[in-house]
Structures are given as C-alpha cells and as structure tokens.
Amino acid sequence: MRLSALLIAIAAAGLLLISCGGDSAVKLPLALQDGGISPGGASSGIYPIALRPGEPFTATYVIRNPNTKAVNVRLGLSIIGPDGAIPDRLREASCPVPAQAERHVCTRPFIVPTNARPGRYAVDFELWSGATTLPSSVRYASASHADWLTIADRDTRLAAIAERYAPALHLARRDFAPMPVDILLDHSSLRLSRDTQPVLRRPSSAQLINSIWNKPTSFLDVPDLEPKGNRILDHTGARNLYNAILRENKGRYPVTLYARAGAKDGRFFIQYWLFYFFNDYYNDHEGDWEWLQVNFATDDLAAIASGTPPVELVYSRHGVGAARPWPAVEKLGSAPVVYVGAGSHANYFDDEDERQDSKSSHNEDETYEDRTFTPDEYVIALISDDAPWLQFQGMWGEQSLPSGFSGPRGPMWQRLENGARDPWNDPFGWYPSTR
C-alpha cells in the first residue's frame, strides 16, 4: 500500500495552501495505474490544491470506464493537523449517477474549521478495492480512459501541472524574494487617495473588496517607510524593514508563487504571479508584481497531465513581455530557469541579460551572488478569479508622482502599454508571440 501526504499551510489571507510532500514517485493523478489494481490493493496520489476555512471539503474520484461500475472501489481522505488527527474523516457518500460512461466515487462534506490554527496540515488520500478478486476484463490503463480527483470542485490535475512547470528562480542574494500578499496587508494601511488619511490599518483580504474602499484611486501604504523623502538616494530603509519583518515573523511569510491555469481559443496556459514587498530599482516603489506564463498548443487537460509539453514560455519585464520557444528555454528538470533582475525583478531567460539589467540600477554589485529557489523550496498557491484580494482595484504600494514610482495594480488589473495589453483577460495577446 502506498500512502502520500499533502502538506497544507494556512495563509493569513484565508487560504489553505497545499505544497507537495510524501511519495515522490506519484506525480500525476493516475491513481489506478497501468494494468489495474491488485485484489485488496491501494494507490494514492499527491494533489496540491487551495481551500478556504469554513467551506465544505469534498472529494470526487472519476473513473472513465463503463466496466468499473461493478467493481468495489472506495475513496478515503483523512486530515492531520498541527495538534494531531482531526477527529473526522472524509467518508464515502452516494454520488449522482453520471450520464457518461464513467464511475464516480464521492465523499461526504468536511468543513475546514474557521479557527484552524496556522501550521502544516496533512491530507492522506487513499483509493482502494475491497474485492477479493477483480474481473480480468477490467483494466485501469491510462491509455483507455482518464482518472482524476476533484476536491471542493477543483480539478487537481491543474495543481499537478502547475507544480511540474513551476520555475527555478535565480535572485540576487540580498534581494527581496516573492512573498504571499499577506506581508503587505499585515504591514500597511489602506488609503483612498494621495490626499486622504488612512481609513484602515492592516486591512484584511475581505475588507479590500468593500465597495466603499475598493476604488482605482485606493492604495496600500507602508507607514513604516515614511517619510520617504528622496528615496532614490536611500536604498536600505525598505530592506531593513523587510528583514526585520521576516525575523519577527519566522515562518509566517514563506516564499510563494501564485499559479493560475486556464484555457482560451483551444490553448492552455499557466501563469505564475510573483509579489515582491519592494521594488529596489532606480524607480523605487512599495510593492511589485511580476509574472511568467507557460503556454501549450492544446487545451486537452488529460493530454497535458499525461506529459504533452509546453510550446512557449513568456516572461514579464519592465511592463512588456518576452517570449521564447519551449525547447530553447534553460531548465532544471521540467522547471524553466528565470534570471531575476536585482531590484527590478524583471524576468530574463539568460544570466547575462539579468546582469545588464541590474547594472542599470544601484544593485549591480549584487548580481553575481545569486541564490536559487526551486519549486520544492517555495509554496505554489493556486488562485482563481474569486480570490478576494484579486478583486482589489487599487495599488499594491504607495501612490506617488511620477507614476513610475507608485505601487503596481494587482494581477487582474494589470494593463500594459497604456491599457492596450491585458495579461489576465487576454493571456495570448499581451506579448509578441514566437508562434
């Protein structure tokens, strides 16, 4: 019997973030694998997903094979928290009979506690058969059908794909690392305009989308960085504050990338959004958003989950996009390598381009002492359009003049070239393509 664990970290913004752990041999949601299960045997898988405290946690395993309707296949998930096992188990429930030729195995709802203690949570997933014999005609080969698990209505194949192509990040050793948005929310005030006083200190993700405060002119301001004066001549204040926050909140703000997957016009994409506490370039500003995008020529999720490779990679840099064919991209395994410009956080395909970018700033002496974050060293948080903080229309950092010294707008509200390009709503149109 193989058991694997999903490690879940609870973020202050109200998400349960699951990073991979357990049996590294299980990479894809093909829990019933080549040739079928042995009598009484079991198989398990690794499925990173995101959940919110207070929402029902349910699981459905879909088996695409009409012959499986007569086979006793069961699904079980148990949850272990920082204080030990949670005294409840996801038990099997009756499923609606699907119209298609497939079998569904479901669990009863489990409510993630709203007062769940921050820490690591493990979810053990197990699929097994209690039959003493299995008909020889029943085979669970991936070539004949697709299996997948959905938890809380999220297709877990998306998480497996997002993990597989998550980047390896090369950053200057003393530069800011990508963080969860909580690090800014916990250390900022919300202001409605440059001419008004703060209306909220330490706003929550839910408060950001209150119609009274969610305005294009609103912005998050870090008061501990004021008065800023001529900050272009002071390169240490923001870094000292950032380092102090990390020291005082050890483990609260892990290195984090936000992953968003979707399809449009017959093609599939994964976007990875990176939030930095500060942009320490010639145009210093609080907050910084950058992103990269992995593109596929098909939107067939089963084919992509089974290994159909990407065709193109796109990096954001200085308000534009740069693309490169997937075969020409430097990789560590399946992870594309990103060279991050020191201070600016612009993304580059090559080390030399990153160094040239950094020489344009006051960080040129740091470029040659890089550190690398691989996907197993950071949290991959899956996001969708309904995440509250994504709805915030304002700026993630103080609003200043000239505009290049202001914090950026969030991922859903990024507009390039004076609004002509929209990476969130037009994922294949915001950059010069290589295809």
CSV table of C-alpha atoms in Angstrom, one decimal:
chain,number,residue,atom,x,y,z
A,1,MET,CA,0.0,0.0,0.0
A,2,ARG,CA,1.3,3.5,-0.9
A,3,LEU,CA,0.2,6.5,1.1
A,4,SER,CA,1.2,10.1,0.3
A,5,ALA,CA,0.7,13.3,2.2
A,6,LEU,CA,-0.3,16.7,1.1
A,7,LEU,CA,1.2,19.4,3.3
A,8,ILE,CA,-1.1,22.3,3.8
A,9,ALA,CA,-0.1,25.7,5.0
A,10,ILE,CA,-2.8,28.1,6.2
A,11,ALA,CA,-2.2,31.6,5.0
A,12,ALA,CA,-3.4,34.7,6.8
A,13,ALA,CA,-5.4,35.8,3.7
A,14,GLY,CA,-7.8,32.9,4.3
A,15,LEU,CA,-6.4,30.2,2.0
A,16,LEU,CA,-5.2,26.7,2.8
A,17,LEU,CA,-2.1,26.3,0.6
A,18,ILE,CA,-1.0,22.8,-0.1
A,19,SER,CA,2.5,22.0,-1.1
A,20,CYS,CA,3.8,18.7,-2.2
A,21,GLY,CA,5.2,16.0,0.1
A,22,GLY,CA,5.2,12.3,0.5
A,23,ASP,CA,5.8,9.7,-2.2
A,24,SER,CA,7.8,11.5,-4.9
A,25,ALA,CA,7.1,8.6,-7.3
A,26,VAL,CA,3.5,9.6,-7.6
A,27,LYS,CA,3.5,12.6,-9.9
A,28,LEU,CA,0.1,12.7,-11.7
A,29,PRO,CA,-3.5,11.9,-10.8
A,30,LEU,CA,-3.5,8.4,-12.3
A,31,ALA,CA,-4.2,6.6,-9.0
A,32,LEU,CA,-5.4,3.5,-10.8
A,33,GLN,CA,-2.4,2.8,-13.0
A,34,ASP,CA,-1.2,0.6,-15.8
A,35,GLY,CA,-2.8,-2.9,-15.7
A,36,GLY,CA,-5.1,-2.3,-12.8
A,37,ILE,CA,-5.1,-2.8,-9.0
A,38,SER,CA,-4.2,-6.0,-7.3
A,39,PRO,CA,-7.0,-7.6,-5.2
A,40,GLY,CA,-7.3,-5.6,-2.0
A,41,GLY,CA,-4.5,-3.2,-3.1
A,42,ALA,CA,-4.4,0.5,-3.0
A,43,SER,CA,-2.9,3.5,-4.7
A,44,SER,CA,-2.6,7.1,-3.6
A,45,GLY,CA,-1.5,10.5,-5.1
A,46,ILE,CA,-0.2,14.0,-4.4
A,47,TYR,CA,-2.6,16.8,-5.2
A,48,PRO,CA,-1.8,20.4,-4.3
A,49,ILE,CA,-5.0,22.5,-4.0
A,50,ALA,CA,-6.3,25.6,-2.2
A,51,LEU,CA,-9.1,25.6,0.2
A,52,ARG,CA,-10.8,28.3,2.4
A,53,PRO,CA,-11.6,27.8,6.1
A,54,GLY,CA,-15.3,27.3,6.5
A,55,GLU,CA,-16.0,25.9,3.1
A,56,PRO,CA,-17.1,22.3,2.5
A,57,PHE,CA,-14.2,20.0,1.7
A,58,THR,CA,-15.4,17.1,-0.5
A,59,ALA,CA,-13.7,14.8,-3.0
A,60,THR,CA,-14.9,13.0,-6.1
A,61,TYR,CA,-12.9,10.5,-8.0
A,62,VAL,CA,-13.9,10.0,-11.6
A,63,ILE,CA,-13.2,6.7,-13.4
A,64,ARG,CA,-13.7,6.8,-17.1
A,65,ASN,CA,-14.6,3.2,-17.8
A,66,PRO,CA,-18.1,1.7,-18.0
A,67,ASN,CA,-16.8,-1.7,-16.8
A,68,THR,CA,-15.8,-0.2,-13.4
A,69,LYS,CA,-19.4,0.1,-12.2
A,70,ALA,CA,-19.4,-3.4,-10.9
A,71,VAL,CA,-16.1,-3.1,-9.1
A,72,ASN,CA,-15.9,-2.2,-5.4
A,73,VAL,CA,-13.6,0.8,-5.5
A,74,ARG,CA,-13.6,3.2,-2.5
A,75,LEU,CA,-12.0,6.6,-1.7
A,76,GLY,CA,-10.8,7.9,1.7
A,77,LEU,CA,-9.1,11.0,2.9
A,78,SER,CA,-8.0,11.8,6.5
A,79,ILE,CA,-6.8,15.1,7.8
A,80,ILE,CA,-3.9,15.6,10.3
A,81,GLY,CA,-3.3,19.0,11.8
A,82,PRO,CA,-0.6,20.5,14.0
A,83,ASP,CA,-2.3,19.1,17.1
A,84,GLY,CA,-2.7,15.6,15.6
A,85,ALA,CA,-5.5,13.9,13.7
A,86,ILE,CA,-8.7,15.9,13.2
A,87,PRO,CA,-11.5,13.7,14.7
A,88,ASP,CA,-13.4,13.4,11.5
A,89,ARG,CA,-12.8,11.5,8.3
A,90,LEU,CA,-14.0,12.0,4.7
A,91,ARG,CA,-16.4,9.1,4.4
A,92,GLU,CA,-17.8,7.8,1.2
A,93,ALA,CA,-21.2,9.1,0.1
A,94,SER,CA,-23.6,8.3,-2.6
A,95,CYS,CA,-22.9,10.1,-5.9
A,96,PRO,CA,-25.3,11.2,-8.6
A,97,VAL,CA,-25.3,8.7,-11.4
A,98,PRO,CA,-23.3,10.3,-14.2
A,99,ALA,CA,-24.8,10.4,-17.7
A,100,GLN,CA,-21.4,9.5,-19.2
A,101,ALA,CA,-19.9,6.0,-19.2
A,102,GLU,CA,-18.0,6.5,-16.0
A,103,ARG,CA,-18.0,5.8,-12.3
A,104,HIS,CA,-17.9,8.5,-9.6
A,105,VAL,CA,-16.7,7.8,-6.0
A,106,CYS,CA,-17.6,10.6,-3.6
A,107,THR,CA,-17.1,11.7,0.0
A,108,ARG,CA,-19.3,13.4,2.5
A,109,PRO,CA,-18.5,17.1,3.1
A,110,PHE,CA,-16.0,18.0,5.7
A,111,ILE,CA,-15.9,21.6,6.9
A,112,VAL,CA,-12.4,23.1,7.2
A,113,PRO,CA,-12.5,24.8,10.7
A,114,THR,CA,-12.8,28.6,10.5
A,115,ASN,CA,-10.5,28.8,13.5
A,116,ALA,CA,-7.9,26.4,12.1
A,117,ARG,CA,-4.6,27.0,13.8
A,118,PRO,CA,-1.8,28.2,11.4
A,119,GLY,CA,0.6,25.4,10.7
A,120,ARG,CA,1.1,22.4,8.5
A,121,TYR,CA,-1.8,20.1,7.7
A,122,ALA,CA,-1.5,16.6,6.1
A,123,VAL,CA,-4.2,15.1,4.0
A,124,ASP,CA,-3.8,11.3,3.3
A,125,PHE,CA,-5.6,10.2,0.1
A,126,GLU,CA,-6.3,6.6,-0.5
A,127,LEU,CA,-8.1,4.7,-3.2
A,128,TRP,CA,-8.6,1.0,-2.8
A,129,SER,CA,-10.6,-2.0,-3.8
A,130,GLY,CA,-12.1,-4.4,-1.2
A,131,ALA,CA,-12.9,-7.1,-3.7
A,132,THR,CA,-11.2,-10.4,-3.2
A,133,THR,CA,-10.9,-10.8,-7.0
A,134,LEU,CA,-11.2,-8.4,-9.9
A,135,PRO,CA,-12.6,-9.4,-13.3
A,136,SER,CA,-9.8,-9.9,-15.7
A,137,SER,CA,-11.6,-7.8,-18.3
A,138,VAL,CA,-11.4,-4.7,-16.0
A,139,ARG,CA,-8.2,-2.8,-16.6
A,140,TYR,CA,-7.4,0.7,-15.4
A,141,ALA,CA,-4.9,1.6,-18.0
A,142,SER,CA,-4.4,5.3,-18.7
A,143,ALA,CA,-4.4,4.6,-22.4
A,144,SER,CA,-8.1,3.5,-22.3
A,145,HIS,CA,-9.5,6.2,-20.0
A,146,ALA,CA,-8.7,9.1,-17.7
A,147,ASP,CA,-8.9,9.2,-13.9
A,148,TRP,CA,-8.8,12.3,-11.9
A,149,LEU,CA,-9.7,13.7,-8.5
A,150,THR,CA,-11.6,16.8,-7.7
A,151,ILE,CA,-11.6,18.4,-4.3
A,152,ALA,CA,-14.0,21.2,-3.4
A,153,ASP,CA,-14.8,21.5,-7.2
A,154,ARG,CA,-11.2,22.0,-8.2
A,155,ASP,CA,-9.7,19.6,-10.7
A,156,THR,CA,-6.5,18.5,-9.0
A,157,ARG,CA,-4.8,17.9,-12.4
A,158,LEU,CA,-4.3,21.6,-12.6
A,159,ALA,CA,-2.2,21.6,-9.4
A,160,ALA,CA,-0.1,18.8,-10.7
A,161,ILE,CA,0.6,20.6,-14.0
A,162,ALA,CA,1.3,23.9,-12.2
A,163,GLU,CA,3.8,22.1,-9.9
A,164,ARG,CA,5.5,20.4,-12.8
A,165,TYR,CA,6.3,23.6,-14.7
A,166,ALA,CA,6.9,26.0,-11.8
A,167,PRO,CA,10.1,28.0,-12.3
A,168,ALA,CA,13.5,27.8,-10.7
A,169,LEU,CA,14.2,31.4,-9.7
A,170,HIS,CA,17.7,33.0,-9.6
A,171,LEU,CA,17.7,36.1,-7.5
A,172,ALA,CA,20.4,38.3,-6.1
A,173,ARG,CA,21.3,37.1,-2.7
A,174,ARG,CA,20.2,40.2,-0.8
A,175,ASP,CA,17.2,41.0,-3.0
A,176,PHE,CA,13.6,40.7,-1.9
A,177,ALA,CA,12.1,37.2,-2.5
A,178,PRO,CA,8.5,36.7,-3.8
A,179,MET,CA,6.1,36.6,-0.8
A,180,PRO,CA,2.5,36.0,0.0
A,181,VAL,CA,0.4,39.2,-0.3
A,182,ASP,CA,-0.2,38.9,3.5
A,183,ILE,CA,3.2,40.5,4.1
A,184,LEU,CA,2.0,43.8,2.7
A,185,LEU,CA,-1.6,43.5,4.1
A,186,ASP,CA,-0.2,42.9,7.6
A,187,HIS,CA,2.2,46.0,7.5
A,188,SER,CA,0.2,48.6,5.5
A,189,SER,CA,-2.7,51.0,5.8
A,190,LEU,CA,-5.4,51.5,3.2
A,191,ARG,CA,-5.8,55.0,1.8
A,192,LEU,CA,-8.4,56.2,-0.7
A,193,SER,CA,-6.2,58.8,-2.4
A,194,ARG,CA,-2.9,60.6,-2.0
A,195,ASP,CA,-4.8,63.5,-0.3
A,196,THR,CA,-6.5,61.4,2.4
A,197,GLN,CA,-5.5,59.8,5.7
A,198,PRO,CA,-5.6,56.0,6.1
A,199,VAL,CA,-9.0,54.5,6.5
A,200,LEU,CA,-7.9,51.1,7.6
A,201,ARG,CA,-4.8,49.7,9.3
A,202,ARG,CA,-3.7,46.1,8.4
A,203,PRO,CA,-6.8,45.6,6.1
A,204,SER,CA,-7.9,42.0,5.6
A,205,SER,CA,-8.4,40.5,2.2
A,206,ALA,CA,-12.2,40.7,2.6
A,207,GLN,CA,-12.0,44.4,3.6
A,208,LEU,CA,-10.2,45.3,0.4
A,209,ILE,CA,-13.2,44.5,-1.7
A,210,ASN,CA,-15.7,46.5,0.3
A,211,SER,CA,-17.3,48.8,-2.2
A,212,ILE,CA,-16.6,51.8,-0.1
A,213,TRP,CA,-12.8,51.2,-0.2
A,214,ASN,CA,-12.3,49.2,-3.4
A,215,LYS,CA,-11.5,52.2,-5.8
A,216,PRO,CA,-9.0,52.6,-8.6
A,217,THR,CA,-7.5,55.5,-6.6
A,218,SER,CA,-7.1,53.5,-3.4
A,219,PHE,CA,-3.7,52.1,-2.4
A,220,LEU,CA,-1.9,50.2,0.3
A,221,ASP,CA,0.7,52.3,2.0
A,222,VAL,CA,3.6,51.1,4.3
A,223,PRO,CA,3.7,53.8,7.0
A,224,ASP,CA,6.9,52.5,8.5
A,225,LEU,CA,8.7,53.6,5.2
A,226,GLU,CA,7.5,57.2,5.7
A,227,PRO,CA,8.6,59.9,5.4
A,228,LYS,CA,10.2,58.7,2.2
A,229,GLY,CA,11.9,61.9,1.2
A,230,ASN,CA,14.1,61.3,-1.8
A,231,ARG,CA,14.0,57.5,-1.5
A,232,ILE,CA,16.0,57.1,-4.7
A,233,LEU,CA,19.1,58.0,-2.6
A,234,ASP,CA,18.2,55.7,0.3
A,235,HIS,CA,18.4,52.0,-0.6
A,236,THR,CA,18.5,50.5,2.9
A,237,GLY,CA,15.3,51.5,4.6
A,238,ALA,CA,12.9,49.1,2.8
A,239,ARG,CA,15.4,46.2,3.0
A,240,ASN,CA,16.0,46.7,6.7
A,241,LEU,CA,12.2,46.8,7.4
A,242,TYR,CA,11.7,43.6,5.2
A,243,ASN,CA,14.5,41.8,7.1
A,244,ALA,CA,13.0,42.8,10.4
A,245,ILE,CA,9.6,41.6,9.4
A,246,LEU,CA,10.9,38.2,8.4
A,247,ARG,CA,12.9,37.9,11.7
A,248,GLU,CA,10.0,38.8,13.8
A,249,ASN,CA,7.5,36.5,11.9
A,250,LYS,CA,9.7,33.5,11.3
A,251,GLY,CA,7.8,31.0,9.0
A,252,ARG,CA,4.8,33.2,8.6
A,253,TYR,CA,5.7,34.5,5.1
A,254,PRO,CA,7.2,31.6,3.1
A,255,VAL,CA,8.5,32.2,-0.4
A,256,THR,CA,5.3,32.0,-2.5
A,257,LEU,CA,4.2,31.9,-6.2
A,258,TYR,CA,0.6,32.3,-7.2
A,259,ALA,CA,-0.4,29.9,-10.0
A,260,ARG,CA,-3.4,30.5,-12.3
A,261,ALA,CA,-4.3,28.0,-15.1
A,262,GLY,CA,-6.9,28.3,-17.8
A,263,ALA,CA,-7.7,27.8,-21.5
A,264,LYS,CA,-8.7,30.1,-24.3
A,265,ASP,CA,-9.1,29.6,-28.1
A,266,GLY,CA,-8.1,26.0,-27.9
A,267,ARG,CA,-4.9,26.6,-26.0
A,268,PHE,CA,-4.0,26.1,-22.3
A,269,PHE,CA,-1.8,28.4,-20.2
A,270,ILE,CA,-0.3,28.6,-16.7
A,271,GLN,CA,0.5,32.0,-15.2
A,272,TYR,CA,2.8,32.3,-12.2
A,273,TRP,CA,2.4,35.6,-10.4
A,274,LEU,CA,5.1,36.9,-8.0
A,275,PHE,CA,4.6,39.6,-5.4
A,276,TYR,CA,7.7,41.4,-4.0
A,277,PHE,CA,7.5,43.7,-0.9
A,278,PHE,CA,9.6,46.4,-2.6
A,279,ASN,CA,11.0,47.4,-6.0
A,280,ASP,CA,14.5,48.5,-5.2
A,281,TYR,CA,15.4,49.8,-8.7
A,282,TYR,CA,16.1,53.3,-10.0
A,283,ASN,CA,12.4,53.9,-9.7
A,284,ASP,CA,11.9,52.7,-6.1
A,285,HIS,CA,8.4,51.9,-5.0
A,286,GLU,CA,6.5,49.8,-2.5
A,287,GLY,CA,5.1,46.5,-3.8
A,288,ASP,CA,6.0,44.9,-7.1
A,289,TRP,CA,4.1,42.4,-9.3
A,290,GLU,CA,5.8,40.3,-12.0
A,291,TRP,CA,4.7,37.1,-13.8
A,292,LEU,CA,5.6,34.4,-16.3
A,293,GLN,CA,3.4,32.2,-18.5
A,294,VAL,CA,3.8,28.7,-19.8
A,295,ASN,CA,1.8,28.0,-23.0
A,296,PHE,CA,0.5,24.8,-24.6
A,297,ALA,CA,-0.7,24.3,-28.1
A,298,THR,CA,-3.7,22.2,-26.9
A,299,ASP,CA,-6.4,22.7,-24.2
A,300,ASP,CA,-6.7,18.9,-23.7
A,301,LEU,CA,-6.1,18.7,-20.0
A,302,ALA,CA,-5.8,14.9,-20.0
A,303,ALA,CA,-3.0,15.1,-22.6
A,304,ILE,CA,-1.2,17.8,-20.8
A,305,ALA,CA,-1.4,15.9,-17.5
A,306,SER,CA,0.0,12.9,-19.2
A,307,GLY,CA,3.0,14.8,-20.5
A,308,THR,CA,2.3,16.8,-23.6
A,309,PRO,CA,4.9,19.5,-23.3
A,310,PRO,CA,4.5,23.3,-23.5
A,311,VAL,CA,5.4,25.2,-26.7
A,312,GLU,CA,6.3,28.6,-25.4
A,313,LEU,CA,7.4,30.5,-22.3
A,314,VAL,CA,6.7,34.2,-21.7
A,315,TYR,CA,8.4,36.5,-19.1
A,316,SER,CA,7.3,39.9,-17.9
A,317,ARG,CA,9.9,42.6,-17.7
A,318,HIS,CA,9.5,46.4,-17.3
A,319,GLY,CA,5.9,46.5,-18.5
A,320,VAL,CA,6.3,44.3,-21.6
A,321,GLY,CA,6.5,40.6,-22.4
A,322,ALA,CA,9.3,38.5,-23.9
A,323,ALA,CA,8.6,35.0,-25.3
A,324,ARG,CA,10.9,32.0,-26.2
A,325,PRO,CA,10.0,28.6,-27.7
A,326,TRP,CA,9.9,25.9,-25.0
A,327,PRO,CA,12.8,23.8,-26.5
A,328,ALA,CA,15.1,26.8,-26.3
A,329,VAL,CA,14.4,27.5,-22.6
A,330,GLU,CA,17.0,26.7,-20.0
A,331,LYS,CA,15.5,24.2,-17.5
A,332,LEU,CA,16.2,22.4,-14.3
A,333,GLY,CA,14.3,19.2,-15.0
A,334,SER,CA,10.9,20.5,-16.1
A,335,ALA,CA,11.4,23.8,-14.2
A,336,PRO,CA,12.2,26.8,-16.5
A,337,VAL,CA,15.0,28.9,-15.2
A,338,VAL,CA,14.2,32.5,-14.5
A,339,TYR,CA,17.0,35.1,-14.0
A,340,VAL,CA,15.5,37.9,-11.9
A,341,GLY,CA,17.0,41.4,-12.3
A,342,ALA,CA,18.3,42.6,-9.0
A,343,GLY,CA,15.9,45.2,-7.5
A,344,SER,CA,13.7,45.5,-10.6
A,345,HIS,CA,12.5,41.8,-10.5
A,346,ALA,CA,12.3,41.8,-14.3
A,347,ASN,CA,12.4,38.2,-15.6
A,348,TYR,CA,15.1,37.1,-18.1
A,349,PHE,CA,16.0,33.9,-20.0
A,350,ASP,CA,19.7,34.4,-19.7
A,351,ASP,CA,22.1,35.3,-16.9
A,352,GLU,CA,23.9,38.0,-19.0
A,353,ASP,CA,20.7,39.8,-19.7
A,354,GLU,CA,19.9,39.9,-16.0
A,355,ARG,CA,23.3,41.3,-15.2
A,356,GLN,CA,23.0,44.0,-17.8
A,357,ASP,CA,19.6,45.0,-16.3
A,358,SER,CA,21.0,45.1,-12.8
A,359,LYS,CA,23.8,47.3,-13.9
A,360,SER,CA,21.2,49.9,-14.7
A,361,SER,CA,20.3,50.1,-11.0
A,362,HIS,CA,22.2,50.6,-7.8
A,363,ASN,CA,22.3,46.8,-7.3
A,364,GLU,CA,25.0,45.9,-9.8
A,365,ASP,CA,27.4,44.7,-7.1
A,366,GLU,CA,24.9,42.0,-6.0
A,367,THR,CA,24.0,40.3,-9.3
A,368,TYR,CA,26.9,37.9,-9.2
A,369,GLU,CA,26.0,36.4,-5.8
A,370,ASP,CA,22.7,34.6,-6.8
A,371,ARG,CA,20.6,32.3,-4.8
A,372,THR,CA,18.2,29.8,-6.4
A,373,PHE,CA,14.7,28.8,-5.3
A,374,THR,CA,13.4,25.6,-6.9
A,375,PRO,CA,9.7,24.5,-6.7
A,376,ASP,CA,10.3,22.3,-3.7
A,377,GLU,CA,11.6,25.3,-1.8
A,378,TYR,CA,8.5,27.5,-2.1
A,379,VAL,CA,4.7,27.4,-1.8
A,380,ILE,CA,2.6,27.2,-5.0
A,381,ALA,CA,-0.8,28.7,-4.3
A,382,LEU,CA,-3.5,28.1,-6.9
A,383,ILE,CA,-5.7,31.1,-7.4
A,384,SER,CA,-8.9,31.7,-9.3
A,385,ASP,CA,-10.8,34.9,-10.2
A,386,ASP,CA,-12.9,34.7,-7.0
A,387,ALA,CA,-10.0,35.2,-4.6
A,388,PRO,CA,-10.9,38.4,-2.7
A,389,TRP,CA,-7.6,40.1,-2.8
A,390,LEU,CA,-7.5,39.8,-6.6
A,391,GLN,CA,-10.7,41.9,-6.8
A,392,PHE,CA,-8.8,44.9,-5.3
A,393,GLN,CA,-8.6,47.6,-8.0
A,394,GLY,CA,-6.2,49.8,-6.2
A,395,MET,CA,-2.4,49.9,-6.0
A,396,TRP,CA,-0.2,47.5,-4.0
A,397,GLY,CA,2.1,50.2,-2.7
A,398,GLU,CA,2.1,53.9,-2.1
A,399,GLN,CA,0.8,56.2,-4.9
A,400,SER,CA,3.5,58.7,-5.9
A,401,LEU,CA,4.4,61.1,-8.7
A,402,PRO,CA,5.7,60.4,-11.2
A,403,SER,CA,3.6,57.3,-11.8
A,404,GLY,CA,6.6,55.0,-12.2
A,405,PHE,CA,7.3,55.4,-8.5
A,406,SER,CA,3.9,54.1,-7.5
A,407,GLY,CA,3.0,50.7,-6.4
A,408,PRO,CA,1.5,48.4,-9.1
A,409,ARG,CA,-2.0,47.2,-9.6
A,410,GLY,CA,-2.8,43.6,-8.9
A,411,PRO,CA,-2.7,40.7,-11.4
A,412,MET,CA,-6.3,41.1,-12.5
A,413,TRP,CA,-5.9,44.8,-13.2
A,414,GLN,CA,-2.5,44.9,-14.9
A,415,ARG,CA,-2.6,46.9,-18.1
A,416,LEU,CA,0.4,47.3,-20.3
A,417,GLU,CA,1.2,49.9,-23.0
A,418,ASN,CA,-1.4,52.4,-21.7
A,419,GLY,CA,-4.1,49.8,-21.4
A,420,ALA,CA,-3.6,48.2,-24.8
A,421,ARG,CA,-2.5,44.8,-23.4
A,422,ASP,CA,-4.2,42.8,-20.6
A,423,PRO,CA,-2.3,39.7,-19.4
A,424,TRP,CA,-5.2,38.5,-17.2
A,425,ASN,CA,-8.1,38.6,-19.7
A,426,ASP,CA,-6.0,38.2,-22.9
A,427,PRO,CA,-3.4,35.6,-22.0
A,428,PHE,CA,-2.2,35.1,-25.5
A,429,GLY,CA,-2.3,38.7,-26.7
A,430,TRP,CA,-0.2,40.7,-24.2
A,431,TYR,CA,3.2,39.8,-25.7
A,432,PRO,CA,4.9,39.3,-29.1
A,433,SER,CA,4.5,35.6,-29.7
A,434,THR,CA,7.1,33.3,-31.1
A,435,ARG,CA,4.5,31.2,-32.9
